[in-house]
Coordinates of C-alpha atoms in Angstrom, one line a residue:
Chain A
M4 CA -0.7 59.8 9.5
Q5 CA -3.6 61.7 8.1
L6 CA -5.5 64.3 10.0
T7 CA -9.3 64.5 9.8
V8 CA -11.4 67.4 11.1
A9 CA -14.6 66.0 12.8
P10 CA -18.0 67.7 12.3
I11 CA -18.6 70.7 14.6
P12 CA -20.5 69.1 17.5
F13 CA -21.8 72.5 18.9
F14 CA -24.3 75.1 17.7
W15 CA -22.3 77.9 16.1
S16 CA -23.7 80.9 14.2
K17 CA -23.7 80.8 10.5
D18 CA -20.8 83.3 10.3
T19 CA -18.7 81.5 12.8
W20 CA -19.4 78.2 11.0
S21 CA -18.3 79.6 7.6
A22 CA -15.2 81.4 9.0
F23 CA -14.2 78.1 10.7
Y24 CA -14.0 76.3 7.3
E25 CA -12.3 79.2 5.7
E26 CA -9.6 78.8 8.3
I27 CA -9.5 75.0 8.0
A28 CA -9.0 75.3 4.2
E29 CA -5.7 77.1 5.0
T30 CA -4.4 74.3 7.3
S31 CA -2.6 71.1 6.4
V32 CA -5.4 68.7 7.5
D33 CA -6.2 66.0 4.9
R34 CA -9.8 65.5 5.4
V35 CA -12.9 67.3 6.7
V36 CA -16.2 65.8 7.7
L37 CA -18.9 68.5 8.0
G38 CA -22.7 68.8 8.4
E39 CA -25.0 68.4 11.4
L40 CA -24.2 65.5 13.7
V41 CA -26.1 66.3 16.9
C42 CA -29.4 68.0 16.4
S43 CA -31.5 68.4 13.3
K44 CA -33.0 71.6 14.6
R45 CA -29.7 73.4 14.1
L46 CA -29.2 72.5 10.5
P47 CA -31.5 75.2 8.9
F48 CA -29.3 77.9 10.4
F49 CA -26.2 77.1 8.4
Q50 CA -27.4 74.7 5.7
D51 CA -27.0 77.2 2.9
Q52 CA -23.4 77.6 3.8
I53 CA -22.5 74.0 3.3
P54 CA -22.1 74.0 -0.5
G55 CA -19.7 77.0 -0.4
A56 CA -17.6 75.4 2.4
I57 CA -17.4 72.1 0.4
E58 CA -16.3 73.9 -2.6
R59 CA -13.7 75.9 -0.7
L60 CA -12.3 72.8 1.0
I61 CA -12.1 70.7 -2.1
A62 CA -10.4 73.6 -3.9
A63 CA -7.8 73.5 -1.1
G64 CA -7.2 69.9 -1.7
K65 CA -9.1 68.4 1.2
D66 CA -11.0 65.2 1.1
V67 CA -14.6 66.1 2.1
A68 CA -17.4 63.9 3.6
L69 CA -20.8 64.8 4.9
T70 CA -21.9 63.4 8.3
S71 CA -25.3 61.9 9.1
L72 CA -27.2 62.7 12.2
A73 CA -26.2 60.6 15.3
L74 CA -29.8 59.7 16.1
I75 CA -32.5 59.6 13.5
T76 CA -36.0 59.3 14.8
L77 CA -38.4 61.9 13.3
K78 CA -39.9 61.8 9.8
R79 CA -38.1 65.0 9.0
E80 CA -34.8 63.5 10.0
R81 CA -35.4 60.5 7.8
K82 CA -36.1 62.8 4.9
L83 CA -32.9 64.7 5.7
T84 CA -30.9 61.5 5.6
A85 CA -32.5 60.4 2.4
D86 CA -31.5 63.8 0.9
L87 CA -28.0 63.5 2.3
V88 CA -27.2 60.3 0.4
E89 CA -28.4 62.0 -2.8
M90 CA -25.9 64.8 -2.5
G91 CA -23.2 62.8 -4.4
L92 CA -20.6 63.4 -1.7
E93 CA -19.2 60.6 0.5
V94 CA -21.3 60.1 3.5
E95 CA -20.0 59.4 7.0
I96 CA -22.6 57.3 8.8
N97 CA -23.0 58.0 12.5
D98 CA -26.2 56.0 12.8
L99 CA -26.6 52.6 11.3
S100 CA -30.0 53.6 9.9
V101 CA -28.2 55.5 7.1
L102 CA -27.4 52.2 5.6
S103 CA -31.0 51.7 4.7
Y104 CA -30.9 54.8 2.5
L105 CA -27.6 54.2 0.7
P106 CA -27.9 52.6 -2.7
K107 CA -26.3 49.1 -2.7
G108 CA -22.7 49.2 -3.7
T109 CA -22.2 52.8 -2.6
N110 CA -18.9 53.4 -0.7
F111 CA -19.2 55.2 2.6
S112 CA -17.2 55.9 5.8
V113 CA -18.2 55.1 9.3
G114 CA -18.0 57.7 12.2
P115 CA -17.1 57.2 15.8
L116 CA -20.8 57.0 17.0
V117 CA -21.3 53.7 15.2
N118 CA -20.6 50.7 17.4
V119 CA -17.6 48.9 15.8
Y120 CA -16.2 46.9 18.6
N121 CA -15.0 43.7 16.8
E122 CA -13.8 42.1 13.6
G123 CA -17.2 40.6 12.7
T124 CA -18.8 44.1 12.6
L125 CA -15.9 45.5 10.8
R126 CA -16.0 42.8 8.1
W127 CA -19.8 43.2 7.8
L128 CA -19.5 47.0 7.3
A129 CA -16.7 46.4 4.8
S130 CA -18.8 44.0 2.8
L131 CA -21.5 46.7 2.5
G132 CA -19.0 49.3 1.1
A133 CA -17.3 50.9 4.2
T134 CA -13.9 52.1 3.1
R135 CA -12.9 54.0 6.2
I136 CA -13.9 53.6 9.9
C137 CA -13.3 56.0 12.8
L138 CA -13.4 53.7 15.8
P139 CA -15.6 54.4 18.9
P140 CA -13.5 56.5 21.3
E141 CA -14.3 54.0 24.1
L142 CA -12.0 51.3 22.6
P143 CA -8.8 50.3 24.4
L144 CA -5.5 50.2 22.4
A145 CA -5.7 46.3 22.4
S146 CA -8.9 46.4 20.5
V147 CA -7.6 49.2 18.1
E148 CA -4.6 47.0 17.3
I149 CA -6.8 43.9 16.4
L150 CA -9.2 46.0 14.4
A151 CA -6.6 47.9 12.5
K152 CA -5.0 44.6 11.4
E153 CA -8.3 43.2 10.3
A154 CA -9.0 46.5 8.4
E155 CA -5.7 46.5 6.6
A156 CA -6.5 43.0 5.2
L157 CA -9.8 44.4 3.9
G158 CA -8.4 47.6 2.6
V159 CA -10.3 49.8 5.1
T160 CA -8.7 52.9 6.6
I161 CA -8.7 53.0 10.3
E162 CA -9.0 56.4 12.1
V163 CA -9.1 57.0 15.9
W164 CA -10.3 59.9 18.0
G165 CA -7.2 62.1 18.2
H166 CA -8.3 65.2 20.0
G167 CA -11.3 66.8 21.5
R168 CA -14.1 66.5 24.1
L169 CA -15.3 62.9 23.9
P170 CA -18.8 62.2 22.6
L171 CA -20.1 60.0 25.6
A172 CA -23.8 59.8 25.0
I173 CA -26.7 60.8 22.8
S174 CA -30.3 61.1 23.9
G175 CA -33.9 61.8 22.8
R176 CA -34.0 64.5 25.5
C177 CA -32.4 67.9 25.1
Y178 CA -30.5 68.7 28.4
H179 CA -29.9 72.3 27.4
A180 CA -33.7 72.8 27.0
R181 CA -34.3 70.9 30.3
L182 CA -31.9 73.2 32.1
H183 CA -33.9 76.2 31.0
G184 CA -37.2 74.6 31.9
R185 CA -38.2 73.9 28.3
T186 CA -38.8 70.8 26.2
K187 CA -36.9 69.9 23.1
D188 CA -39.7 70.9 20.8
N189 CA -39.7 74.4 22.3
C190 CA -36.0 74.6 23.1
Q191 CA -35.5 78.2 21.8
F192 CA -32.0 77.1 20.9
A193 CA -30.7 77.2 24.5
C194 CA -27.4 75.6 23.3
E195 CA -26.4 78.5 21.1
D196 CA -24.6 80.4 23.9
D197 CA -22.2 77.6 24.6
P198 CA -19.7 77.3 21.7
D199 CA -17.8 74.5 23.4
G200 CA -20.8 73.1 25.3
L201 CA -21.8 73.9 28.9
D202 CA -19.6 72.7 31.7
V203 CA -21.2 70.2 34.1
A204 CA -19.6 69.8 37.5
T205 CA -20.1 67.4 40.4
L206 CA -21.4 68.5 43.7
D207 CA -17.8 69.0 44.8
G208 CA -17.4 71.5 42.0
Q209 CA -15.2 69.1 40.1
P210 CA -15.4 69.5 36.3
F211 CA -16.8 66.3 34.8
L212 CA -19.0 66.5 31.7
T213 CA -20.2 68.9 29.0
M214 CA -23.8 69.4 28.0
N215 CA -24.4 69.9 24.3
G216 CA -28.2 69.8 23.6
V217 CA -29.1 66.1 23.2
Q218 CA -25.4 65.1 23.4
T219 CA -23.2 64.6 26.5
L220 CA -19.5 65.1 26.1
S221 CA -16.6 64.7 28.5
D222 CA -15.2 67.7 30.3
S223 CA -11.7 66.6 29.3
Y224 CA -10.2 66.9 25.9
A225 CA -9.1 63.5 24.8
T226 CA -5.7 63.5 23.1
T227 CA -3.5 60.8 21.6
V228 CA -0.3 62.8 21.6
H229 CA 1.4 60.2 23.8
Q230 CA 0.2 57.2 21.8
I231 CA 1.1 58.3 18.2
D232 CA 3.9 55.7 17.8
Q233 CA 1.7 52.8 19.2
L234 CA -1.2 53.8 16.9
R235 CA 1.1 54.0 13.9
A236 CA 2.6 50.7 14.7
A237 CA -0.9 49.2 15.0
G238 CA -1.8 50.4 11.5
V239 CA -3.9 53.4 12.3
T240 CA -3.5 55.8 9.5
A241 CA -5.6 58.8 10.6
L242 CA -6.3 60.9 13.6
R243 CA -9.6 62.8 14.1
L244 CA -9.5 66.3 15.6
S245 CA -12.8 67.6 17.0
P246 CA -13.5 71.3 16.5
Q247 CA -13.3 73.7 19.5
S248 CA -14.0 77.4 19.4
Q249 CA -10.5 78.6 20.3
G250 CA -7.2 78.0 18.7
F251 CA -8.3 75.1 16.5
A252 CA -6.2 76.0 13.3
D253 CA -3.1 76.2 15.5
L254 CA -4.0 72.9 17.1
C255 CA -4.2 71.3 13.7
H256 CA -0.7 72.6 13.0
Q257 CA 0.6 71.2 16.3
Y258 CA -0.8 67.8 15.5
R259 CA 0.7 67.9 12.0
A260 CA 4.1 68.8 13.5
L261 CA 3.8 65.9 16.0
V262 CA 2.9 63.2 13.4
E263 CA 5.7 64.5 11.2
G264 CA 8.1 64.0 14.1
Q265 CA 8.9 67.7 14.4
C266 CA 8.0 68.1 18.0
S267 CA 7.3 66.2 21.2
S268 CA 4.0 65.3 22.6
E269 CA 4.6 67.5 25.6
A270 CA 5.3 70.5 23.3
V271 CA 1.9 70.0 21.7
L272 CA 0.1 69.8 25.0
N273 CA 2.0 72.9 26.2
A274 CA 1.1 74.8 23.0
I275 CA -2.6 73.9 23.4
T276 CA -2.7 74.9 27.0
G277 CA -0.9 78.1 26.1
Q278 CA -3.9 79.0 24.0
T279 CA -6.6 77.5 26.2
P280 CA -5.2 77.3 29.7
E281 CA -8.4 76.0 31.3
I282 CA -8.6 72.7 29.4
R283 CA -7.9 69.3 30.9
F284 CA -6.6 66.3 28.9
S285 CA -7.4 62.6 28.9
D286 CA -6.3 59.4 27.1
G287 CA -7.7 56.8 29.5
F288 CA -9.9 55.0 27.0
L289 CA -6.9 54.0 25.0
T290 CA -4.3 53.2 27.6
G291 CA -5.7 54.0 31.1
D292 CA -8.0 52.3 33.6
R293 CA -10.9 54.6 32.8
G294 CA -11.7 57.2 30.1
V295 CA -10.9 60.2 32.2
A296 CA -7.4 59.1 33.1
M297 CA -4.3 60.9 31.5
S298 CA -1.0 59.2 31.0
T299 CA 2.4 60.6 31.3
P300 CA 4.5 60.7 28.1
P301 CA 6.6 57.7 27.2
I302 CA 10.1 58.0 28.6
A303 CA 11.7 58.4 25.2
A304 CA 9.6 61.5 24.5
R305 CA 10.9 63.3 27.7
T306 CA 13.8 65.2 26.2
Chain B
M8 CA -54.2 38.8 20.6
V9 CA -53.3 39.3 24.2
M10 CA -50.2 41.4 24.6
E11 CA -47.1 39.3 25.6
I12 CA -45.5 39.9 29.0
V13 CA -41.7 39.6 28.8
C14 CA -40.3 39.2 32.2
P15 CA -36.7 39.3 33.5
A16 CA -35.0 36.5 35.4
G17 CA -31.6 36.8 37.0
T18 CA -31.7 33.3 38.5
P19 CA -33.3 29.9 37.8
A20 CA -35.5 30.5 40.9
A21 CA -36.7 33.9 39.6
L22 CA -37.5 32.2 36.2
R23 CA -39.6 29.6 37.9
A24 CA -41.4 32.2 39.9
A25 CA -42.1 34.3 36.7
V26 CA -43.4 31.2 34.9
K27 CA -45.7 30.4 37.8
A28 CA -46.9 34.0 38.1
G29 CA -48.0 33.9 34.5
A30 CA -45.2 35.4 32.4
H31 CA -45.7 34.5 28.7
T32 CA -42.0 34.9 28.1
I33 CA -38.8 35.2 30.2
Y34 CA -35.5 36.7 29.2
C35 CA -32.2 35.9 30.9
G36 CA -28.5 35.6 30.1
F37 CA -25.4 33.5 30.7
A38 CA -23.3 34.3 33.7
D39 CA -20.6 36.2 31.8
E40 CA -19.9 39.4 29.9
T41 CA -22.1 38.4 27.0
N42 CA -25.1 40.0 28.6
A43 CA -25.9 43.5 29.7
R44 CA -26.7 42.6 33.3
N45 CA -23.4 41.0 34.2
F46 CA -23.7 41.4 38.0
P47 CA -22.0 39.1 40.6
G48 CA -24.2 36.2 41.6
L49 CA -26.6 36.7 38.7
N50 CA -27.5 34.8 35.5
F51 CA -27.3 31.2 34.3
D52 CA -24.7 28.6 33.7
R53 CA -25.3 26.2 30.8
T54 CA -26.9 23.5 32.8
E55 CA -29.2 25.9 34.5
M56 CA -30.2 27.4 31.2
R57 CA -31.0 24.0 29.7
E58 CA -33.1 23.0 32.7
S59 CA -34.8 26.4 32.9
V60 CA -35.8 26.4 29.2
A61 CA -37.2 22.9 29.7
F62 CA -39.2 24.0 32.8
A63 CA -40.6 27.1 31.0
H64 CA -41.6 25.0 28.0
Q65 CA -43.4 22.4 30.2
H66 CA -45.4 25.3 31.5
G67 CA -46.1 26.9 28.2
S68 CA -43.7 29.8 28.5
K69 CA -40.9 30.9 26.2
V70 CA -37.3 31.8 27.0
L71 CA -35.3 34.4 25.3
V72 CA -31.5 34.6 25.9
A73 CA -30.0 38.0 25.9
I74 CA -26.5 38.1 24.3
N75 CA -26.5 41.9 24.0
T76 CA -23.1 43.3 24.8
F77 CA -20.7 44.1 22.0
P78 CA -18.1 41.3 21.5
R79 CA -14.6 42.3 22.3
A80 CA -12.1 42.3 19.4
G81 CA -10.1 39.2 19.6
D82 CA -12.6 37.4 21.9
E83 CA -15.6 37.0 19.6
A84 CA -15.5 33.2 20.2
I85 CA -17.0 33.8 23.7
W86 CA -20.1 35.5 22.2
H87 CA -20.3 32.9 19.3
R88 CA -20.3 30.2 21.9
A89 CA -23.1 31.9 23.8
V90 CA -25.2 31.9 20.7
A91 CA -24.5 28.3 20.0
D92 CA -25.3 27.3 23.6
A93 CA -28.5 29.3 23.6
D94 CA -29.5 27.3 20.4
S95 CA -28.6 23.9 22.0
C96 CA -30.4 24.8 25.3
G97 CA -33.5 25.1 23.3
A98 CA -34.0 28.9 23.7
D99 CA -36.9 30.4 21.7
A100 CA -34.8 33.3 20.5
V101 CA -31.6 35.2 21.2
I102 CA -31.6 39.0 21.8
L103 CA -28.6 40.5 20.0
A104 CA -27.3 44.0 19.6
D105 CA -24.0 43.8 17.7
A106 CA -24.2 43.8 13.9
G107 CA -21.3 41.4 13.6
L108 CA -22.9 39.0 16.0
L109 CA -26.2 39.2 14.2
D110 CA -24.4 38.4 11.0
Y111 CA -22.7 35.4 12.7
A112 CA -26.0 34.1 14.2
A113 CA -27.9 34.5 10.9
R114 CA -25.2 32.6 9.0
N115 CA -24.5 29.8 11.6
H116 CA -27.8 29.4 13.4
P117 CA -30.4 30.4 10.8
N118 CA -33.2 28.6 12.6
L119 CA -32.6 30.3 15.9
R120 CA -35.0 33.2 16.1
R121 CA -33.3 36.6 16.4
H122 CA -34.6 39.6 18.3
L123 CA -32.9 43.0 18.1
S124 CA -31.9 44.2 21.6
V125 CA -32.7 47.7 22.9
Q126 CA -28.9 48.1 23.0
A127 CA -29.0 48.4 19.2
A128 CA -31.2 51.5 19.5
A129 CA -33.2 51.0 16.3
A130 CA -35.1 54.2 16.5
N131 CA -36.9 54.5 13.2
A132 CA -38.9 52.2 10.8
D133 CA -36.1 52.3 8.2
M134 CA -33.7 50.9 10.7
V135 CA -36.1 48.3 11.9
N136 CA -36.8 47.1 8.4
F137 CA -33.1 47.1 7.5
Y138 CA -32.3 44.8 10.4
A139 CA -35.2 42.5 9.3
E140 CA -34.1 42.4 5.7
T141 CA -30.4 42.0 6.6
F142 CA -30.4 39.6 9.5
D143 CA -34.0 38.3 9.4
V144 CA -34.7 39.8 12.8
K145 CA -38.3 38.9 13.8
R146 CA -38.7 41.4 16.7
V147 CA -37.2 44.7 17.7
V148 CA -37.0 46.0 21.3
L149 CA -37.5 49.7 20.8
P150 CA -35.2 52.2 22.5
R151 CA -36.6 54.4 25.2
V152 CA -36.3 57.6 23.2
L153 CA -39.7 57.2 21.4
S154 CA -43.1 58.7 22.1
V155 CA -46.2 56.5 21.7
P156 CA -47.2 58.2 18.4
E157 CA -43.7 57.5 17.1
I158 CA -44.0 53.9 18.1
A159 CA -47.3 53.7 16.2
A160 CA -45.7 55.3 13.2
I161 CA -43.0 52.6 13.2
N162 CA -45.4 49.8 13.5
A163 CA -47.4 51.2 10.6
E164 CA -44.3 50.9 8.4
T165 CA -43.0 47.5 9.4
E166 CA -44.1 43.8 9.7
V167 CA -41.5 43.2 12.4
E168 CA -42.9 42.7 15.9
T169 CA -42.1 45.4 18.4
E170 CA -41.4 45.1 22.1
V171 CA -41.3 48.1 24.5
F172 CA -40.2 48.6 28.1
V173 CA -43.1 49.3 30.5
F174 CA -41.6 49.0 33.9
G175 CA -38.3 49.3 35.8
G176 CA -35.0 51.1 35.3
L177 CA -34.9 53.7 32.7
C178 CA -32.0 54.7 30.4
V179 CA -32.1 58.4 29.6
M180 CA -29.4 58.1 26.9
A181 CA -30.0 56.1 23.7
E182 CA -29.1 52.5 24.8
G183 CA -25.9 51.0 23.5
R184 CA -24.6 54.4 22.7
C185 CA -23.5 55.6 26.1
S186 CA -20.0 55.5 27.6
L187 CA -20.5 57.7 30.6
S188 CA -19.9 54.7 32.9
S189 CA -16.6 53.7 31.3
Y190 CA -15.4 57.3 31.2
A191 CA -15.8 57.5 35.0
T192 CA -15.1 53.9 36.1
G193 CA -13.6 52.0 33.1
R194 CA -16.5 49.6 33.1
S195 CA -19.3 50.0 30.4
P196 CA -22.6 48.6 29.4
N197 CA -21.4 47.9 25.9
M198 CA -18.1 46.2 26.7
N199 CA -18.7 44.7 30.2
G200 CA -22.4 44.5 30.7
V201 CA -22.4 46.9 33.7
C202 CA -23.3 50.6 34.2
S203 CA -22.2 52.6 37.2
P204 CA -20.8 49.5 38.9
A205 CA -21.2 48.9 42.7
S206 CA -17.4 48.2 42.8
H207 CA -16.9 52.0 42.2
V208 CA -19.5 53.4 44.6
E209 CA -18.5 55.0 47.9
Y210 CA -20.6 56.7 50.5
H211 CA -19.0 59.3 52.8
D212 CA -20.6 60.7 55.9
H213 CA -19.6 64.3 56.7
N214 CA -21.3 65.4 59.9
G215 CA -24.6 63.8 59.0
V216 CA -24.5 64.7 55.3
L217 CA -24.1 61.6 53.2
D218 CA -22.2 61.9 49.9
A219 CA -22.6 59.3 47.3
Q220 CA -19.7 59.0 44.9
L221 CA -19.2 57.0 41.7
G222 CA -15.6 56.7 40.6
G223 CA -14.7 59.4 43.1
Y224 CA -17.2 61.9 41.6
T225 CA -19.8 63.1 44.2
I226 CA -23.1 63.0 42.3
H227 CA -25.6 62.8 45.2
R228 CA -25.8 64.4 48.6
A229 CA -28.4 63.6 51.2
Q230 CA -29.2 65.1 54.6
K231 CA -29.4 62.8 57.5
G232 CA -32.6 60.7 57.4
D233 CA -33.2 61.3 53.7
A234 CA -33.0 58.5 51.2
A235 CA -29.7 58.1 49.5
P236 CA -30.3 56.8 46.0
Y237 CA -27.8 54.6 44.2
P238 CA -25.4 56.9 42.3
T239 CA -26.3 56.1 38.7
L240 CA -24.5 58.6 36.5
C241 CA -27.3 59.8 34.3
K242 CA -29.5 60.2 37.4
G243 CA -26.9 62.0 39.5
C244 CA -27.0 65.6 40.7
F245 CA -24.8 68.1 38.9
T246 CA -24.1 71.8 38.5
A247 CA -24.3 73.7 35.2
G248 CA -24.6 77.4 34.9
E249 CA -26.5 78.6 37.9
K250 CA -28.4 75.4 38.5
T251 CA -27.6 72.4 40.7
D252 CA -30.1 69.6 40.1
H253 CA -30.7 66.3 38.4
L254 CA -29.7 67.8 35.1
F255 CA -30.1 64.6 32.9
E256 CA -32.9 62.7 34.7
D257 CA -34.4 62.6 38.2
P258 CA -33.9 59.4 40.1
V259 CA -37.1 57.9 38.7
S260 CA -38.1 54.6 37.3
L261 CA -40.4 53.8 34.3
N262 CA -44.0 52.9 34.8
A263 CA -46.1 52.8 31.7
E264 CA -48.9 50.6 33.1
Q265 CA -51.6 53.2 32.2
L266 CA -50.3 53.5 28.7
I267 CA -50.8 49.8 27.9
P268 CA -54.1 50.4 25.9
Q269 CA -52.3 53.1 23.9
L270 CA -49.3 50.8 23.3
Q271 CA -51.7 48.1 22.1
K272 CA -53.3 50.5 19.7
A273 CA -49.9 51.5 18.6
G274 CA -49.3 48.0 17.4
V275 CA -46.9 46.8 20.1
T276 CA -46.6 43.0 20.4
A277 CA -44.8 42.7 23.7
L278 CA -44.4 44.5 27.0
K279 CA -41.0 44.2 28.6
I280 CA -40.2 44.5 32.3
E281 CA -36.7 45.6 33.3
G282 CA -34.8 44.1 36.2
R283 CA -32.9 40.8 35.9
Q284 CA -31.1 41.9 39.1
R285 CA -34.5 41.9 41.0
S286 CA -35.7 39.4 43.6
R287 CA -38.1 36.6 43.0
S288 CA -40.9 38.3 45.0
Y289 CA -40.5 41.5 43.0
V290 CA -40.7 39.5 39.7
T291 CA -43.7 37.6 40.9
Q292 CA -45.6 40.8 41.8
V293 CA -44.8 42.7 38.7
V294 CA -45.7 39.8 36.4
R295 CA -49.0 39.2 38.2
N296 CA -49.9 42.8 37.9
F297 CA -49.0 43.2 34.3
R298 CA -50.6 39.9 33.4
E299 CA -53.8 41.1 35.1
A300 CA -53.7 44.3 33.1
V301 CA -53.2 42.7 29.7
D302 CA -55.9 40.0 30.4
A303 CA -58.3 42.8 31.5
L304 CA -57.6 44.7 28.3
E305 CA -58.2 41.6 26.2
D306 CA -61.5 41.0 28.0
G307 CA -62.6 44.6 27.7
R308 CA -62.4 45.2 31.4
P309 CA -61.0 48.4 33.0
L310 CA -57.4 48.4 33.9
P311 CA -56.5 47.9 37.6
Q312 CA -55.3 51.3 39.0
G313 CA -51.9 52.2 40.5
M314 CA -51.1 48.5 41.0
L315 CA -47.3 48.9 40.9
A316 CA -46.6 52.1 42.9
R317 CA -45.6 50.1 46.0
L318 CA -42.9 48.3 44.0
S319 CA -41.0 51.4 43.1
E320 CA -39.0 51.4 46.3
G321 CA -40.0 55.0 47.1
Q322 CA -38.8 56.2 43.8
A323 CA -40.8 58.6 41.7
M324 CA -42.4 57.1 38.5
T325 CA -42.3 58.5 35.0
T326 CA -43.8 57.5 31.7
G327 CA -40.5 58.6 30.2
A328 CA -40.2 59.4 26.5
Y329 CA -43.6 57.8 25.8
K330 CA -45.0 61.3 26.5
K331 CA -43.4 63.8 24.1
T332 CA -42.9 66.5 26.9
W333 CA -40.2 64.3 28.4
R334 CA -37.8 65.5 25.8

């Protein structure tokens, strides 16, 4: 099972950004997708660091791809996307509009924010050159199994959301700006103080969502620790780990140990909560009755 | 050309009412998970669809069939059958969101006109043109994240017709790309055709304070005598930092009636009204008012003022993303 590091969803400073990839280069992950996914206004702050990070990661033996934006509306964003496909590195599309810029016959990968719910869409993307698809986190295991089987026949690698706050929605409106009484165009980068997003609680004070500029994430950190065997049996060959500000390199090591069969799922969860005690887990999209649900480990794993 | 009014119908009776009220076009769906308004007691069986299309055609109106959820892996045949049945019922077009289903329809029903659903969230001209070139899509329903100048810019770069929402419920998130509802309840717009489903709503009275919960999450609290809005997730009340408020969107609905002339100048072909779950009388009133507005515009008369305020059920109105400051 391969491990992929997802693009950083949050707005981190240039130095934090670069240090993060320095650290990732030292881990055993197989693949890194980087670039700006959520908000085009953030990109100028770290854009000049991207070539160096790519070089460092490739030198460390990692597969590297560049993500597109999740929502492309402005002229400037269209230009950015056109430039992205010119960079000569594999592009992970997270908005279908990127397909209109890719020269015919170019191979590409598909990120979790593209709606791949069924075999027809998977076949269509494969016919255009998709070689790897990270499925939408919303999909239940039953769908993952069918899609992984279809993908295998087409030679497409299937990845699932393995760890991290779930990307639940993307909007034209910036909620961080709205919270501060500003508009998106005059946001003054209200999101920069929240390296893991801003907690959004219900009126009972119950943790529920996470605000990240134009993106809304779950409060809980999705994890597939309890489903590794089922995913492997289904033909899933990669897990996606989404960056968080604390303990991420260690988390990568934990997941590596898990997929190599060197530790139990509970040991991984314990190690993660040892570093970040306040986080809550979920795996309900895969095996529960709703996304926020968290399963107990399979009996065999309770040793 | 007079702008086309595209009106919702959740039942054959609502469709007939909309036709009689002057709707140029009516959109509706089959009574199953293939459409994004899959509510109990709503929508059309195959016989009703055939008869309704015939009725509309007799009166000079068109019928569009929305098949705009994302087919479930392993069960695509249900969605394929819906496309085939819309074709055989004589529908003027199908409204589709899923790329795989568009591909299927283009291959197997090439003469059935295809519209791109708002659930596909095609938010720039390149995407619109890509769908047109790839699947021969003739019209795109634009997502509710665009301002009027952005809509004009899209129309300047495409031959594809555009349709925009002007009245009714308002998604704050990019449509077809939101799983808030399935995170909290297990039921989602993309997969089940429902959002914040009534089956997961509970109201609790604590000494005169009414809590509204969705999936057990308290997202609205009303004092005795105050209105208790339906707990739709993106319009709920939450706390972040020091602030407790409607952090994503207020409980508002869209009303862009005063923007109709600007939307026409922006090159928009059709104006869409949300609400297949609405009553016959609601549909009749909304259609009459919008028809009056587009006819007035066509004849160079001033637009009727504030005609729809009474239909908003006490909710505040917004022009949404059409004005850039909404962002």
